[in-house]
JSON list of C-alpha atoms in Angstrom, two decimals:
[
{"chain": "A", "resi": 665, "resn": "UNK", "atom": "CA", "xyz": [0.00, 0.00, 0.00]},
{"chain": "A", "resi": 666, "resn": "UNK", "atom": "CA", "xyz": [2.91, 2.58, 0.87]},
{"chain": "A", "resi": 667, "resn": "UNK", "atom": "CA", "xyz": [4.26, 1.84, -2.64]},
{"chain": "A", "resi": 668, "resn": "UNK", "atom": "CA", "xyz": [1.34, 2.47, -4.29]},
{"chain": "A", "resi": 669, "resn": "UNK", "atom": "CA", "xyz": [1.11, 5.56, -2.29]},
{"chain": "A", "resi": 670, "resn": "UNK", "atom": "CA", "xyz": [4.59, 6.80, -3.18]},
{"chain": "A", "resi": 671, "resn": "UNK", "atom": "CA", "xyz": [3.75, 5.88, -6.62]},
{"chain": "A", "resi": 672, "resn": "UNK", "atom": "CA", "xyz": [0.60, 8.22, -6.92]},
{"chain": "A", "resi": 673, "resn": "UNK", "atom": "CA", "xyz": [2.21, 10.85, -4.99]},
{"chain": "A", "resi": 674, "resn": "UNK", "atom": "CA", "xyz": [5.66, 10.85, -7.68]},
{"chain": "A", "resi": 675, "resn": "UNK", "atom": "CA", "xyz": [3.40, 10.04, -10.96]},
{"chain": "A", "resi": 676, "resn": "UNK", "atom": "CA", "xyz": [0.83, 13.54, -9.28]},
{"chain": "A", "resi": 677, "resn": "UNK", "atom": "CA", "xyz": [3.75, 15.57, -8.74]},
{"chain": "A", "resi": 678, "resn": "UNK", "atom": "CA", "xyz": [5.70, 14.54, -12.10]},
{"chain": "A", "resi": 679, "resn": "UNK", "atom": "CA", "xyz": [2.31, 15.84, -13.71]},
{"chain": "A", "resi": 680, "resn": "UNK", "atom": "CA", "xyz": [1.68, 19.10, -11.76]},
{"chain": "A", "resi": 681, "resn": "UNK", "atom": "CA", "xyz": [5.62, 19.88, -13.24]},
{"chain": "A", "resi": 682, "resn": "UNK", "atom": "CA", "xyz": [4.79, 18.73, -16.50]},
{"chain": "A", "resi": 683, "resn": "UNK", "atom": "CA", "xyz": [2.01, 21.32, -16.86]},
{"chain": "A", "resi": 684, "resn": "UNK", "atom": "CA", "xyz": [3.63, 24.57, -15.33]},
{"chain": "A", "resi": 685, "resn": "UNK", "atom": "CA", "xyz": [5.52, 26.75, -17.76]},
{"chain": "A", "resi": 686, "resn": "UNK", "atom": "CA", "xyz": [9.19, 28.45, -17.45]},
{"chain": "A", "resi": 687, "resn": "UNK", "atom": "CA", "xyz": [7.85, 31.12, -19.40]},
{"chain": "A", "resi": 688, "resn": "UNK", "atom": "CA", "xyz": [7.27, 34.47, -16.90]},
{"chain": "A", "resi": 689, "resn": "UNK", "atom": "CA", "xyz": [5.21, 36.49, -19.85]},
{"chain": "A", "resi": 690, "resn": "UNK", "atom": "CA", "xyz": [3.53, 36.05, -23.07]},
{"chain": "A", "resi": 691, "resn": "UNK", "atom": "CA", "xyz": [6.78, 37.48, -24.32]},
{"chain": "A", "resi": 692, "resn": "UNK", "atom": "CA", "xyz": [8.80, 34.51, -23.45]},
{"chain": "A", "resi": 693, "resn": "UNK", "atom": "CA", "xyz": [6.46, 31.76, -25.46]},
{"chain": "A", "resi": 694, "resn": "UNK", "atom": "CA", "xyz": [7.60, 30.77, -28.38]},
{"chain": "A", "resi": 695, "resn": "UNK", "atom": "CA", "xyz": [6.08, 32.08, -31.53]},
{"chain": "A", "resi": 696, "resn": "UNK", "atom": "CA", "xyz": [3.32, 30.12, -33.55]},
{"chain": "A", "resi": 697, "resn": "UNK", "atom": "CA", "xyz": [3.24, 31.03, -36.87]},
{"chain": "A", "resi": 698, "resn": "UNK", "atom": "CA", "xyz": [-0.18, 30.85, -38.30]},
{"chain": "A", "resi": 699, "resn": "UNK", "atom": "CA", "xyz": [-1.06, 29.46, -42.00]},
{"chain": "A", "resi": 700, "resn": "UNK", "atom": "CA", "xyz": [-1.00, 32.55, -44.60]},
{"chain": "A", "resi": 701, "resn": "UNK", "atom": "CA", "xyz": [-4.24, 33.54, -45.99]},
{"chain": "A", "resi": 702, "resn": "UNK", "atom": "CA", "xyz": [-4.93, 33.77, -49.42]},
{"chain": "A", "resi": 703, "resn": "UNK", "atom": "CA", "xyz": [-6.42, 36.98, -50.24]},
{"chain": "A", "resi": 704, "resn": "UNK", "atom": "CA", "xyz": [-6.66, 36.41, -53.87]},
{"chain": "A", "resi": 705, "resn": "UNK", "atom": "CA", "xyz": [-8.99, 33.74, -53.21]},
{"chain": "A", "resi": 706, "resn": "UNK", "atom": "CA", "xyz": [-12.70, 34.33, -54.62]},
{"chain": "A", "resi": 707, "resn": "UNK", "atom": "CA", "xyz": [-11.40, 37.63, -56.54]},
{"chain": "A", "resi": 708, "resn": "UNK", "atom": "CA", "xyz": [-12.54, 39.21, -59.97]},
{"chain": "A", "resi": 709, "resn": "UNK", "atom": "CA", "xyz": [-10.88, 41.53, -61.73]},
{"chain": "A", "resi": 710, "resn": "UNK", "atom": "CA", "xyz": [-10.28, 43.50, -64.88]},
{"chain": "A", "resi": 711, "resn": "UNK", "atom": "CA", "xyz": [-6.91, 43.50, -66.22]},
{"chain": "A", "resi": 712, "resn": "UNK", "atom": "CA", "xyz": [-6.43, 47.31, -67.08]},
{"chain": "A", "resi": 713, "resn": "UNK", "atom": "CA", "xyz": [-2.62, 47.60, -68.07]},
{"chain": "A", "resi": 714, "resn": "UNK", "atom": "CA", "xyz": [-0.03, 45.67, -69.00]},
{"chain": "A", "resi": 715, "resn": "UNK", "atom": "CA", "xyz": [3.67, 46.79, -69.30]},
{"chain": "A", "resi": 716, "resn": "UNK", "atom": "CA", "xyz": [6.75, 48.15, -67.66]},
{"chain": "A", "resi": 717, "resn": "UNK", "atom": "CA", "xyz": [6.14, 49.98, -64.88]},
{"chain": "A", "resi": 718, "resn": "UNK", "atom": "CA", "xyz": [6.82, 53.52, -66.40]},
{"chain": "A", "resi": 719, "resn": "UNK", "atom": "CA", "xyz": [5.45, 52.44, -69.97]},
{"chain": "A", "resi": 720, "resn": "UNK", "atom": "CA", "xyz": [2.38, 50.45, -69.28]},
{"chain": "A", "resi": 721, "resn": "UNK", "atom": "CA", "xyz": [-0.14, 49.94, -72.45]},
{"chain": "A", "resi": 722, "resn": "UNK", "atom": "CA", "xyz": [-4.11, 49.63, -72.17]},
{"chain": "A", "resi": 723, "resn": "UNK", "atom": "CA", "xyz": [-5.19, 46.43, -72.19]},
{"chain": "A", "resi": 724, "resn": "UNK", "atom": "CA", "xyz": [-6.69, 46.02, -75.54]},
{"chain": "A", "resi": 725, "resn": "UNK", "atom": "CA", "xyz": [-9.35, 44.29, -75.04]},
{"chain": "A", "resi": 726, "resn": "UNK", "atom": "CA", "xyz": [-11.42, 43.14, -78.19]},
{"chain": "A", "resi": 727, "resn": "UNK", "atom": "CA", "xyz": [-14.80, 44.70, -77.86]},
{"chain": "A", "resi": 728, "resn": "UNK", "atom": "CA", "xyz": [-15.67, 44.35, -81.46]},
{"chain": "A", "resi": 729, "resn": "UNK", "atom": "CA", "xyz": [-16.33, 40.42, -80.47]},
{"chain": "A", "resi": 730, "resn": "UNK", "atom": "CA", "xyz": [-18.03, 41.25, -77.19]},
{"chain": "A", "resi": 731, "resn": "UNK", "atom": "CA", "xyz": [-15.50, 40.34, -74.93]},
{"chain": "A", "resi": 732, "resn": "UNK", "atom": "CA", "xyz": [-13.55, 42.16, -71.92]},
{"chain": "A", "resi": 733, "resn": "UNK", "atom": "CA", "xyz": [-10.84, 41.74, -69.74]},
{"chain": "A", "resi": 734, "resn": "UNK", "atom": "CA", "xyz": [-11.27, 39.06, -66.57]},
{"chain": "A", "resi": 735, "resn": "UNK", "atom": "CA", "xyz": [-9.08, 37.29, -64.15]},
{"chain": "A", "resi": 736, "resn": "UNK", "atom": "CA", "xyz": [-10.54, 35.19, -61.91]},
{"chain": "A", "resi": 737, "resn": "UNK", "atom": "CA", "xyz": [-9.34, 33.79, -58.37]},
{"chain": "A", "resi": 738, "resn": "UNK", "atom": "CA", "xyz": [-10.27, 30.21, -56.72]},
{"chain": "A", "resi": 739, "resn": "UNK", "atom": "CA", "xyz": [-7.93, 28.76, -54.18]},
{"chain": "A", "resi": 740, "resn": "UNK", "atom": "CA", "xyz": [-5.56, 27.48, -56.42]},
{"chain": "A", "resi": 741, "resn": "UNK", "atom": "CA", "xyz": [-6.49, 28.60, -59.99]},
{"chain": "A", "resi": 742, "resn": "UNK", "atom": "CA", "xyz": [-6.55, 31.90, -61.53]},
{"chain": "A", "resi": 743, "resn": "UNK", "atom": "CA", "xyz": [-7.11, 33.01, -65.71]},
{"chain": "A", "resi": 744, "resn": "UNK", "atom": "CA", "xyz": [-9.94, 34.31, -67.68]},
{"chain": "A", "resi": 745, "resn": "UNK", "atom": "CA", "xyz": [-9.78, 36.79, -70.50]},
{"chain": "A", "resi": 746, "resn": "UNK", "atom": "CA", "xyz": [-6.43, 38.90, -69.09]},
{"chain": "A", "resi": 747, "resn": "UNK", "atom": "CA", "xyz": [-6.28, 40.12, -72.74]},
{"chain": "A", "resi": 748, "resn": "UNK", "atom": "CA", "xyz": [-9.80, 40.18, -73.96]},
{"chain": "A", "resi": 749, "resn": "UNK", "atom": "CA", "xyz": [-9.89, 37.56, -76.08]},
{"chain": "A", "resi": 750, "resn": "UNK", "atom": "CA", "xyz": [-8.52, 33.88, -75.28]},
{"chain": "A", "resi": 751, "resn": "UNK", "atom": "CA", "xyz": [-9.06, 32.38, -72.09]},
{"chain": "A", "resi": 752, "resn": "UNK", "atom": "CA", "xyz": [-5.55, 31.17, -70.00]},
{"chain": "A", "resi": 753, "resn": "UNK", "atom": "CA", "xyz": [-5.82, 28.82, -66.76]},
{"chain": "A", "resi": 754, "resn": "UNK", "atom": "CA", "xyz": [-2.99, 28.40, -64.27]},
{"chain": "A", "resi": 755, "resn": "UNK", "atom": "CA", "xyz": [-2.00, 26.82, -60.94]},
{"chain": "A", "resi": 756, "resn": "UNK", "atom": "CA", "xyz": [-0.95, 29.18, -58.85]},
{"chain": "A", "resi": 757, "resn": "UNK", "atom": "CA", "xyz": [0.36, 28.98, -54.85]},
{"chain": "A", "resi": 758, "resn": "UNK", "atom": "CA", "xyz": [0.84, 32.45, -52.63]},
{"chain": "A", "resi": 759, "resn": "UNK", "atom": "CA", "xyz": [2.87, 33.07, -49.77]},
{"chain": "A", "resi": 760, "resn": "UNK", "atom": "CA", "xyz": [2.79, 36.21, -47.88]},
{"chain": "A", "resi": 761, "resn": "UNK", "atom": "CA", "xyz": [2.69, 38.66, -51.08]},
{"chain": "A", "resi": 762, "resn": "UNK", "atom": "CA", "xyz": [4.98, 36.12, -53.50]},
{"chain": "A", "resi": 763, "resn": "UNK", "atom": "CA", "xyz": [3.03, 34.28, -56.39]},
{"chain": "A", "resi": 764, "resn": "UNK", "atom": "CA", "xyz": [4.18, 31.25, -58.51]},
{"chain": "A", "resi": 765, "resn": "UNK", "atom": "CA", "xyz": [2.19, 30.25, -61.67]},
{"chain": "A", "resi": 766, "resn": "UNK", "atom": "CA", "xyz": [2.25, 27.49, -64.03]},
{"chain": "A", "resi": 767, "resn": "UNK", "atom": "CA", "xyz": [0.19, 27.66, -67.48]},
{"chain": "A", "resi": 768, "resn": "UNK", "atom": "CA", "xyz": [-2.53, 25.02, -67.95]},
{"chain": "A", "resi": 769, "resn": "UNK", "atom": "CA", "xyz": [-4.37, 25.81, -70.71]},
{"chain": "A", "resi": 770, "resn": "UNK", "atom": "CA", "xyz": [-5.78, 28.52, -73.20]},
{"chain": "A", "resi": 771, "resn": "UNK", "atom": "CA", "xyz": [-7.84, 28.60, -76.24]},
{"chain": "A", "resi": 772, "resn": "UNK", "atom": "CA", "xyz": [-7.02, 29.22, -79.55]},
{"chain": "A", "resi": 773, "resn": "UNK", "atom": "CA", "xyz": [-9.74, 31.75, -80.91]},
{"chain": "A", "resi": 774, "resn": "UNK", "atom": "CA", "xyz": [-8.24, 34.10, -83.74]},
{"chain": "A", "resi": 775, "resn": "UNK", "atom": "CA", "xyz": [-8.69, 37.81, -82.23]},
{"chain": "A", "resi": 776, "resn": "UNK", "atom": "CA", "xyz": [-7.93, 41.52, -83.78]},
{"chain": "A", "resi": 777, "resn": "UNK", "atom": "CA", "xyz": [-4.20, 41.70, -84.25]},
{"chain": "A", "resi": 778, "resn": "UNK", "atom": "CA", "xyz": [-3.31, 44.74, -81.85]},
{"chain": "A", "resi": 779, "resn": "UNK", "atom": "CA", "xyz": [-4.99, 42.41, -79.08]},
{"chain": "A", "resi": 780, "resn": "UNK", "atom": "CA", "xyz": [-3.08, 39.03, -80.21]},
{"chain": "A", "resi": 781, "resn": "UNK", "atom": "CA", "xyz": [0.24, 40.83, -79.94]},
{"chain": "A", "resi": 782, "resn": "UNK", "atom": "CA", "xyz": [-0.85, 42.18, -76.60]},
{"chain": "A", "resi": 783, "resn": "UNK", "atom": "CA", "xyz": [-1.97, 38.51, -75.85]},
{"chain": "A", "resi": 784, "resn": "UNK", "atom": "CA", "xyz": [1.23, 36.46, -76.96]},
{"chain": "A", "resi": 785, "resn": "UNK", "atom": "CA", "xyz": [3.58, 39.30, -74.22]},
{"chain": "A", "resi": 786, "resn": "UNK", "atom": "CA", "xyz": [1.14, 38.56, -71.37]},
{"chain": "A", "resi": 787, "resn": "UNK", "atom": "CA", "xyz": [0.99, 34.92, -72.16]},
{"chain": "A", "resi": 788, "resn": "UNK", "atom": "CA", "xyz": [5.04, 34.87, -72.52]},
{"chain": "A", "resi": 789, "resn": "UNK", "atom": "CA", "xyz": [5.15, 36.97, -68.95]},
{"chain": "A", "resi": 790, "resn": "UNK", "atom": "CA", "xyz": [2.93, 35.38, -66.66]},
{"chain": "A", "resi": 791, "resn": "UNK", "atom": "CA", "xyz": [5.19, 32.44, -66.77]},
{"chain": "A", "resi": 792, "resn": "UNK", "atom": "CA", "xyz": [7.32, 34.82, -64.82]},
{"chain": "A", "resi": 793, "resn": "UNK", "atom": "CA", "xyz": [4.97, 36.32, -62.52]},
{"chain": "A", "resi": 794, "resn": "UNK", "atom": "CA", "xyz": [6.65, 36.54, -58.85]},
{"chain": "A", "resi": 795, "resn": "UNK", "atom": "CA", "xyz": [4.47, 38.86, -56.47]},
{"chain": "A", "resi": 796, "resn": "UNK", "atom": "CA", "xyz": [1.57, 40.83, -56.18]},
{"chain": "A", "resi": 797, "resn": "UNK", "atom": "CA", "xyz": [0.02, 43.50, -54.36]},
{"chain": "A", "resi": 798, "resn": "UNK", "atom": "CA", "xyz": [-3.54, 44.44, -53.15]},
{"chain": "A", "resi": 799, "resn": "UNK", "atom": "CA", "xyz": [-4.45, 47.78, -52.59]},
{"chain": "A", "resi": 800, "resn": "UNK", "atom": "CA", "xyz": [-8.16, 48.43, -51.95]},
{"chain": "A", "resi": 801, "resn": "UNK", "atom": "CA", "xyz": [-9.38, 48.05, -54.96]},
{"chain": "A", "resi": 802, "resn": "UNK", "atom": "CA", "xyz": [-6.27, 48.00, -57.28]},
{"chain": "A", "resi": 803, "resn": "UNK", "atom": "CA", "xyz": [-3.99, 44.11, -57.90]},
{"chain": "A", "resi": 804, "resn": "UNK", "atom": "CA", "xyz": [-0.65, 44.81, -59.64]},
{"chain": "A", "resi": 805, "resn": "UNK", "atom": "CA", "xyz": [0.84, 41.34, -60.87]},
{"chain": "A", "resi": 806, "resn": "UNK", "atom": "CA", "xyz": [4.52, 41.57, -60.64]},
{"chain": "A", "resi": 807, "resn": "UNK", "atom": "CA", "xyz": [6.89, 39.89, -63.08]},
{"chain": "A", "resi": 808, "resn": "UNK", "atom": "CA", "xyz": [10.74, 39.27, -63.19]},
{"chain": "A", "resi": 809, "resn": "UNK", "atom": "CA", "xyz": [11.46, 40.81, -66.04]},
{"chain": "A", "resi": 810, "resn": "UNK", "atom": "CA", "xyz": [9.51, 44.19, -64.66]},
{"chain": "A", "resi": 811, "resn": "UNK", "atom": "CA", "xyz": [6.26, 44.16, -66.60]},
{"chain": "A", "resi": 812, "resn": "UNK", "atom": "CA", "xyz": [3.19, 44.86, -64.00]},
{"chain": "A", "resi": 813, "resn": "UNK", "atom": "CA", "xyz": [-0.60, 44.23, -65.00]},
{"chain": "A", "resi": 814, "resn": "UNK", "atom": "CA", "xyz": [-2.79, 46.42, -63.01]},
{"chain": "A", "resi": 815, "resn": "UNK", "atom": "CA", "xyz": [-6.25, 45.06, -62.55]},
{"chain": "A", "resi": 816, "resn": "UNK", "atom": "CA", "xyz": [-9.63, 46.29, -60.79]},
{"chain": "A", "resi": 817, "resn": "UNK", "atom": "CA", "xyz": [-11.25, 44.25, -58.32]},
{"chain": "A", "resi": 818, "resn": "UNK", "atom": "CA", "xyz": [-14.68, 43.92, -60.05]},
{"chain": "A", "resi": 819, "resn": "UNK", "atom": "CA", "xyz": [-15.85, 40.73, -57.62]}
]
């Protein structure tokens, strides 16, 4: 009976240490980082200019076949008309304000020529898109080679 005794008192005690902290503040706790939120997710916008960022061009969008300019956010997706005329798909994955993007598909649909050569730099950029920005109501897609498309948030 005493050793069981001495047993329960030593496994108690062990227990009560276990669950007191050396930490004197919230200060002194180590740091949990929480999981980055998405804030592209769900989005709509319309791709306004595309360019460097001191020489940016209208988006071109081809009106004369009843389209406009759209890129659309899910969790993991994003594409739409970002020139007006064809429609792109990527993968995409955000941290903090970086952005990676890998081309999945687009449609072949013969557009005005002014918005085809538009089409054929974004296309050849957004393999090389690397960070964005949100502010209010303004997205600027950041490339490596220092083009930018500005977009409104329409959604």
């Amino acid at each position: 009976m005493k050793i069981f005794l001495i047993l329960a008192i030593f496994c108690f005690g062990g227990f009560i240490t276990g669950c007191t902290s050396k930490a004197k503040s919230v200060e002194d706790m180590p740091a949990v980082s929480a999981p980055t939120e998405n804030v592209l997710n769900n989005t709509g916008w319309r791709a306004e200019s595309f360019g460097p960022v001191d020489d940016q061009q209208i988006i071109a969008a081809n009106s004369s076949q009843g389209f406009t300019s759209s890129i659309e956010f899910s969790e993991t997706r994003f594409g739409g008309r970002i020139a007006g005329c064809n429609i792109v798909t990527y993968d995409y994955k955000v941290s903090n304000t970086k952005i990676s993007a890998k081309p999945l598909s687009v449609t072949a649909m013969a557009c005005a020529p002014e918005v085809m050569k538009q089409e054929t730099e974004i296309s050849k950029a957004s393999e090389k898109i690397n960070e964005f920005r949100v502010n209010g109501q303004q997205l600027e897609l950041l490339y490596d080679d220092g083009n930018v498309i500005r977009a409104k948030r329409v959604k």
